[in-house]
CSV table of C-alpha atoms in Angstrom, one decimal:
chain,number,residue,atom,x,y,z
A,1,MET,CA,123.6,17.6,202.4
A,2,ASN,CA,123.4,16.8,198.7
A,3,ILE,CA,127.0,16.4,197.4
A,4,GLY,CA,128.3,16.0,193.9
A,5,ILE,CA,131.8,14.5,193.5
A,6,VAL,CA,133.4,15.1,190.1
A,7,PHE,CA,136.8,13.4,189.4
A,8,TYR,CA,139.3,12.4,186.8
A,9,SER,CA,141.5,9.5,187.3
A,10,LYS,CA,144.0,8.1,184.8
A,11,THR,CA,145.7,5.3,186.8
A,12,GLY,CA,142.9,4.6,189.4
A,13,ASN,CA,144.6,6.3,192.4
A,14,THR,CA,142.3,9.3,192.5
A,15,ARG,CA,139.3,7.0,191.9
A,16,SER,CA,140.3,4.8,194.9
A,17,ILE,CA,140.3,7.9,197.2
A,18,ILE,CA,136.9,9.1,195.8
A,19,GLU,CA,135.4,5.7,196.4
A,20,ARG,CA,136.5,5.8,200.1
A,21,LEU,CA,135.3,9.3,200.5
A,22,GLU,CA,131.9,8.4,199.0
A,23,LYS,CA,131.4,5.6,201.5
A,24,GLU,CA,132.3,7.8,204.4
A,25,LEU,CA,130.0,10.6,203.3
A,26,LYS,CA,127.1,8.2,202.9
A,27,LYS,CA,127.8,6.8,206.4
A,28,ASN,CA,127.1,10.3,207.6
A,29,ASP,CA,123.7,10.5,205.8
A,30,HIS,CA,124.8,12.7,203.0
A,31,MET,CA,123.3,12.2,199.6
A,32,VAL,CA,126.2,11.6,197.2
A,33,LYS,CA,126.4,11.3,193.4
A,34,VAL,CA,129.8,10.6,191.8
A,35,PHE,CA,130.6,11.8,188.2
A,36,SER,CA,133.7,10.6,186.3
A,37,ILE,CA,135.4,12.7,183.6
A,38,LYS,CA,136.6,10.2,180.9
A,39,GLU,CA,140.0,9.9,179.4
A,40,ASP,CA,138.7,11.6,176.2
A,41,GLN,CA,137.5,14.5,178.4
A,42,SER,CA,133.9,13.6,178.0
A,43,PHE,CA,131.6,14.0,181.0
A,44,GLU,CA,128.0,13.7,182.0
A,45,LYS,CA,126.1,17.0,182.2
A,46,ILE,CA,125.5,17.9,185.8
A,47,ASP,CA,122.6,20.0,187.1
A,48,ILE,CA,124.6,22.2,189.4
A,49,GLU,CA,121.5,23.5,191.2
A,50,LYS,CA,120.7,20.0,192.6
A,51,TYR,CA,123.8,20.1,194.8
A,52,ASP,CA,124.8,21.9,198.0
A,53,ALA,CA,128.5,21.1,197.6
A,54,PHE,CA,131.0,19.7,195.2
A,55,ILE,CA,134.2,17.8,195.6
A,56,PHE,CA,136.6,17.9,192.7
A,57,GLY,CA,139.3,15.3,192.5
A,58,THR,CA,142.2,15.1,190.1
A,59,PRO,CA,145.7,13.8,189.7
A,60,VAL,CA,148.6,16.3,189.2
A,61,HIS,CA,149.8,16.3,185.6
A,62,ALA,CA,153.1,18.2,184.8
A,63,PHE,CA,152.9,20.1,188.1
A,64,SER,CA,149.4,21.3,187.3
A,65,VAL,CA,145.7,20.4,187.3
A,66,SER,CA,145.0,17.7,184.7
A,67,GLU,CA,143.6,18.9,181.4
A,68,PRO,CA,140.4,16.9,181.7
A,69,MET,CA,139.6,18.5,185.1
A,70,LYS,CA,140.6,22.0,184.0
A,71,ASN,CA,138.4,21.7,180.9
A,72,TYR,CA,135.5,20.5,183.0
A,73,LEU,CA,135.8,23.3,185.5
A,74,ASN,CA,136.1,25.9,182.8
A,75,GLN,CA,132.9,24.9,181.2
A,76,ILE,CA,130.8,25.3,184.3
A,77,SER,CA,128.8,28.5,184.1
A,78,THR,CA,128.4,29.1,187.9
A,79,LEU,CA,129.1,27.6,191.3
A,80,LYS,CA,127.3,30.4,193.1
A,81,ASP,CA,126.7,29.6,196.8
A,82,LYS,CA,128.1,26.0,196.5
A,83,LYS,CA,130.6,24.7,199.0
A,84,ILE,CA,133.7,23.6,197.1
A,85,PHE,CA,136.3,21.0,198.2
A,86,PHE,CA,139.4,19.7,196.3
A,87,ILE,CA,141.5,16.6,196.3
A,88,ALA,CA,144.7,16.3,194.3
A,89,THR,CA,146.8,13.1,194.0
A,90,GLN,CA,150.4,13.1,192.9
A,91,ALA,CA,153.2,10.7,192.1
A,92,LEU,CA,155.9,13.0,193.5
A,93,PRO,CA,156.7,12.9,197.2
A,94,TYR,CA,156.2,16.6,198.2
A,95,GLU,CA,153.1,18.7,198.0
A,96,TRP,CA,155.1,21.6,196.5
A,97,MET,CA,155.9,19.4,193.6
A,98,GLY,CA,152.6,20.2,191.8
A,99,GLY,CA,150.0,19.4,194.4
A,100,LYS,CA,149.8,22.9,195.8
A,101,ARG,CA,149.8,24.5,192.4
A,102,THR,CA,147.0,22.1,191.2
A,103,ILE,CA,144.8,23.1,194.2
A,104,LYS,CA,145.6,26.8,193.6
A,105,GLN,CA,144.6,26.5,189.9
A,106,MET,CA,141.3,24.7,190.7
A,107,LYS,CA,140.5,27.3,193.4
A,108,LYS,CA,141.1,30.2,191.0
A,109,ILE,CA,138.7,28.7,188.5
A,110,CYS,CA,136.0,28.0,191.1
A,111,GLU,CA,136.3,31.4,192.8
A,112,SER,CA,135.7,33.0,189.4
A,113,LYS,CA,132.4,31.1,189.3
A,114,ASP,CA,131.4,32.3,192.8
A,115,GLY,CA,132.0,29.0,194.6
A,116,ILE,CA,132.6,29.0,198.3
A,117,ILE,CA,136.1,27.5,198.7
A,118,CYS,CA,136.2,25.3,201.9
A,119,GLU,CA,138.9,22.6,202.2
A,120,SER,CA,141.4,20.7,200.2
A,121,GLY,CA,143.8,17.8,200.5
A,122,ILE,CA,146.8,16.5,198.6
A,123,ILE,CA,147.8,12.9,198.6
A,124,ASN,CA,151.4,12.0,197.7
A,125,TRP,CA,151.0,8.5,196.3
A,126,PRO,CA,154.5,7.1,197.1
A,127,ASN,CA,154.5,8.4,200.7
A,128,SER,CA,154.7,5.6,203.2
A,129,ASN,CA,152.1,7.3,205.3
A,130,ARG,CA,149.7,7.6,202.4
A,131,ASP,CA,146.8,5.7,204.1
A,132,LYS,CA,147.0,7.9,207.2
A,133,LYS,CA,147.0,11.0,205.0
A,134,ILE,CA,144.0,9.7,203.0
A,135,ILE,CA,142.1,9.1,206.2
A,136,LYS,CA,143.1,12.6,207.5
A,137,VAL,CA,141.9,14.3,204.2
A,138,ILE,CA,138.6,12.4,204.2
A,139,ASN,CA,137.9,13.3,207.8
A,140,LYS,CA,138.8,16.9,207.2
A,141,LEU,CA,136.4,17.1,204.2
A,142,ASN,CA,133.7,15.2,206.1
A,143,LYS,CA,133.9,17.5,209.1
A,144,SER,CA,133.7,20.6,206.9
A,145,LEU,CA,130.3,19.5,205.5
């Protein structure tokens, strides 16, 4: 499967998860291309048609999807028939402290563009079981492809 991973990372936490996910997907013979949204909200133009699935990763900002990711998702014209996956990272300890809302906001945008919503995962960065949660999310996404 040809997978596009689009992410925004301010501190590097989201980037570290995306790098691990990319390695795992490639081990399973997926073709993976990673795209980074920059701090100034600039991004590389992506040919949506080239990909079967997309993974969108972002940190939670103010209990919501980050502005750079929201702006990126809003500018996409269509995700018709594309499998869509989400990863949210957050500094607060519980998913209900912005993680769930962030996923819900991204889902709403992608559904409006006819994407096929598949799976999501939230990583609470200060959690002592963070590494186990990262592995669990990566495995869940990998199995869904």
